[in-house]
Amino acid sequence: MAAEKPAAPPVTLESGDGVEKMSANERIKVESQGLFYVSAKGEVHTFLDEVRSLDTGEAETLSGGAKELSKFFGIYKQQARGDRGKKLKDFFFMVRITAPGGGGFTAAQWAALDDATQRFAGGTLRLTSRQSIQFHHVYGPQLAPLVRHLNREYRDHGTLSSCGDVNRNVMASPIDGLDPAYEVGSRELSEAIAKELAPKTSAYFQIFLSEDDGRNTRPINPEEPLYGALYLPRKFKIGFAHPTDNSVDVLTQDVGLVPAEPDGSFWDLYSGGGLGLTHNMPKTAALLGLYFGRVPRDQVIDAVRAIVTLQKENGERKDRRQARWKYTLRRLGVETVKRALRERFDIELADAEPRPLPPMNLHLGWHEQRGGNGYYGISVENGRIDATTRKGIRAAVEAFNLEVRITPQQDVLLCKVPDREALERLLAEHGVRDPSSVSILRANSMACPAKPTCGLAMTEAERILPIYVDELEAAGLGDVDVVIRMTGCPNGCARPPTAEIGIFGYGKNDHVILVGGSREGSRIARELFGRVPSEQMVPVLTGLLTAIRDRNPEGLPAGEFLHRADPGELRSWVGVEDV
Ligand code: SRM
Ligand code: SF4
């Protein structure tokens, strides 16, 4: 038998390997001099040159090099996908904003985001699983005007670092500050971290915001004091739970923080979570964060910065599939990393018993709000706000001067509502669906965009899951309280590996089905079926939901029931032995 090939030694900043040994992405970053220049085949031009060509319609889309840099500015090059997923010659962009802690948008900010939808993005507004917003179908000439609009009307640097090899949108439980019982100050921390870890070069300003053409021919300030010229090896994610709410799925984050005291004075620190994997590549895996210990509030930002620094120095820079912190951490060893935090970065990381994780909550309907008002959660299926709901939310936000937050389940919270009845009346007049009329099955479900916009999608997700739910409801299963999450590929954007039933695409027509995640996000679900063709999906889901309802005499939560059930027996109950 042939011996297994030994793993190649990592190529990192620490290993001393030069950029020529690293991946093409690393070369693009370093040659950009702080995201300013695009180099291709010996020729160098500015990113701004490409934006100008889009403005005039001379170019339909960005070049390959610019595409990689554009992510740091919150921009994704996309292409429509037709029947059978074939890429069409219809180029556009997806633009994502940064919204730490799910926004807390003022009425004026929400109006600006809503206006952007109509003016620049073909009417699309998509809430994301990291509490942000994406605009799809942004065509070349609209790209820079959209970014400028968001900066002017929504927030300074409003799309910077929502994508790219940097820290991404920082998540925080959307009820912090609203909940009357506990306030842990996680939204302030998420804002502070977003600011601390945002890229610092002048490129974004020079490319999109400055009108001084004469000064935009070379970078004014290419320096990145924290990241350096190569930025991070990969994306980096941070999230804060609340004492009663783990909707941020805290163990799936690169750094996850759970309040250890009810006032947020101490935090349990977890690190090394991440969900993406590649089919048939066992060295990739969905992994949960590991417990490190407890940190005082005034050192949370220092601890996060220290972990980012360790990832910058030690992360793999040749093989991007091995470049996430979850792999770096396991290669270095938890004890080594903890020691570095304590000794090199002076973090007061105390050994402790972690507090139990709270469950994920949806926050739909009415809730008492700290300070007297109420907040109201509206269910938005897969985060895709249709025109009716969009108009209704806008009318309500403007009529009552509401604050808007986005949940990690892609839903909306309308906050500081002065008059509950008046709000309900106005929303009903506009045809916005009352959350109590949405089945628990549908409200719990979540899917990623997949086709037609995502270039990595293998199968459908956002467009097909509602159809499956229709059929399950029609079969009388809408009351089954189970969390189903579906994605079009194993990257895990709607977090299927921590769901009670997780589904992700495999090849053009098949799906992997995982079962047994927990409401607390404390387990990775296990694979029950490896290849379920689309035609079999409804029978398989019907079988699973029927088993949860009828073969669960103790009334265990769905994830617990599926976790404990014998896989062979579960398959036979589903009535599909082997697909
Ligand atoms: Fe994601 C890439 C959409 C949350 C793991 N994700 C993508 C891209 C940008 C595709 C691409 O690279 O070309 C998708 C855009 C599709 C489109 O047409 O809009 C995309 N990801 C999304 C969103 C919109 C899904 C949603 O249903 O809301 C979420 C946007 C979050 C945000 O606002 O920042 C989104 N992505 C996630 C999550 C969940 C989370 O962060 O809580 C994950 C799993 C957690 C993790 O990171 O491990 C996730 N996305 C990925 C990966 C796999 C990363 C990996 O380690 O392997 C990719 C591909 C990549 O990075 O190479 C990816
Ligand atoms: Fe695209 Fe895959 Fe993410 Fe879905 S999970 S949005 S298909 S990358």
mmCIF file with all atom_site columns, C-alpha atoms in Angstrom, residues 25-39 44-47 65 69 72-73 201 203 219 222 229-231:
data_model
loop_
_atom_site.group_PDB
_atom_site.id
_atom_site.type_symbol
_atom_site.label_atom_id
_atom_site.label_alt_id
_atom_site.label_comp_id
_atom_site.label_asym_id
_atom_site.label_entity_id
_atom_site.label_seq_id
_atom_site.pdbx_PDB_ins_code
_atom_site.Cartn_x
_atom_site.Cartn_y
_atom_site.Cartn_z
_atom_site.occupancy
_atom_site.B_iso_or_equiv
_atom_site.pdbx_formal_charge
_atom_site.auth_seq_id
_atom_site.auth_comp_id
_atom_site.auth_asym_id
_atom_site.auth_atom_id
_atom_site.pdbx_PDB_model_num
ATOM 1  C CA . ASN A 1 25  ? -3.772  36.008 -3.966  1.00 0.00 ? 25  ASN A CA 1
ATOM 2  C CA . GLU A 1 26  ? -0.822  36.922 -1.758  1.00 0.00 ? 26  GLU A CA 1
ATOM 3  C CA . ARG A 1 27  ? 1.070   38.359 -4.713  1.00 0.00 ? 27  ARG A CA 1
ATOM 4  C CA . ILE A 1 28  ? -1.965  40.392 -5.762  1.00 0.00 ? 28  ILE A CA 1
ATOM 5  C CA . LYS A 1 29  ? -2.211  41.835 -2.257  1.00 0.00 ? 29  LYS A CA 1
ATOM 6  C CA . VAL A 1 30  ? 1.448   42.749 -1.914  1.00 0.00 ? 30  VAL A CA 1
ATOM 7  C CA . GLU A 1 31  ? 1.689   44.231 -5.398  1.00 0.00 ? 31  GLU A CA 1
ATOM 8  C CA . SER A 1 32  ? -1.403  46.329 -4.768  1.00 0.00 ? 32  SER A CA 1
ATOM 9  C CA . GLN A 1 33  ? 0.510   48.508 -2.275  1.00 0.00 ? 33  GLN A CA 1
ATOM 10 C CA . GLY A 1 34  ? -2.397  48.836 0.078   1.00 0.00 ? 34  GLY A CA 1
ATOM 11 C CA . LEU A 1 35  ? -5.202  47.869 -2.360  1.00 0.00 ? 35  LEU A CA 1
ATOM 12 C CA . PHE A 1 36  ? -4.323  50.635 -4.822  1.00 0.00 ? 36  PHE A CA 1
ATOM 13 C CA . TYR A 1 37  ? -2.674  49.000 -7.842  1.00 0.00 ? 37  TYR A CA 1
ATOM 14 C CA . VAL A 1 38  ? -3.728  46.048 -9.976  1.00 0.00 ? 38  VAL A CA 1
ATOM 15 C CA . SER A 1 39  ? -0.925  44.152 -11.660 1.00 0.00 ? 39  SER A CA 1
ATOM 16 C CA . VAL A 1 44  ? 0.356   47.750 -13.663 1.00 0.00 ? 44  VAL A CA 1
ATOM 17 C CA . HIS A 1 45  ? -2.632  50.068 -13.481 1.00 0.00 ? 45  HIS A CA 1
ATOM 18 C CA . THR A 1 46  ? -4.726  51.505 -10.688 1.00 0.00 ? 46  THR A CA 1
ATOM 19 C CA . PHE A 1 47  ? -7.952  50.044 -9.366  1.00 0.00 ? 47  PHE A CA 1
ATOM 20 C CA . GLY A 1 65  ? -6.632  40.865 -10.158 1.00 0.00 ? 65  GLY A CA 1
ATOM 21 C CA . LEU A 1 69  ? -8.910  43.409 -4.348  1.00 0.00 ? 69  LEU A CA 1
ATOM 22 C CA . PHE A 1 72  ? -11.772 44.259 0.536   1.00 0.00 ? 72  PHE A CA 1
ATOM 23 C CA . PHE A 1 73  ? -14.059 47.110 -0.572  1.00 0.00 ? 73  PHE A CA 1
ATOM 24 C CA . THR A 1 201 ? -4.805  52.595 3.737   1.00 0.00 ? 201 THR A CA 1
ATOM 25 C CA . ALA A 1 203 ? -7.104  53.365 -1.221  1.00 0.00 ? 203 ALA A CA 1
ATOM 26 C CA . PRO A 1 219 ? -1.383  55.888 -2.976  1.00 0.00 ? 219 PRO A CA 1
ATOM 27 C CA . PRO A 1 222 ? -0.343  52.519 1.618   1.00 0.00 ? 222 PRO A CA 1
ATOM 28 C CA . ALA A 1 229 ? 1.266   44.417 3.092   1.00 0.00 ? 229 ALA A CA 1
ATOM 29 C CA . LEU A 1 230 ? -0.152  40.880 2.864   1.00 0.00 ? 230 LEU A CA 1
ATOM 30 C CA . TYR A 1 231 ? -3.196  41.372 5.061   1.00 0.00 ? 231 TYR A CA 1
#
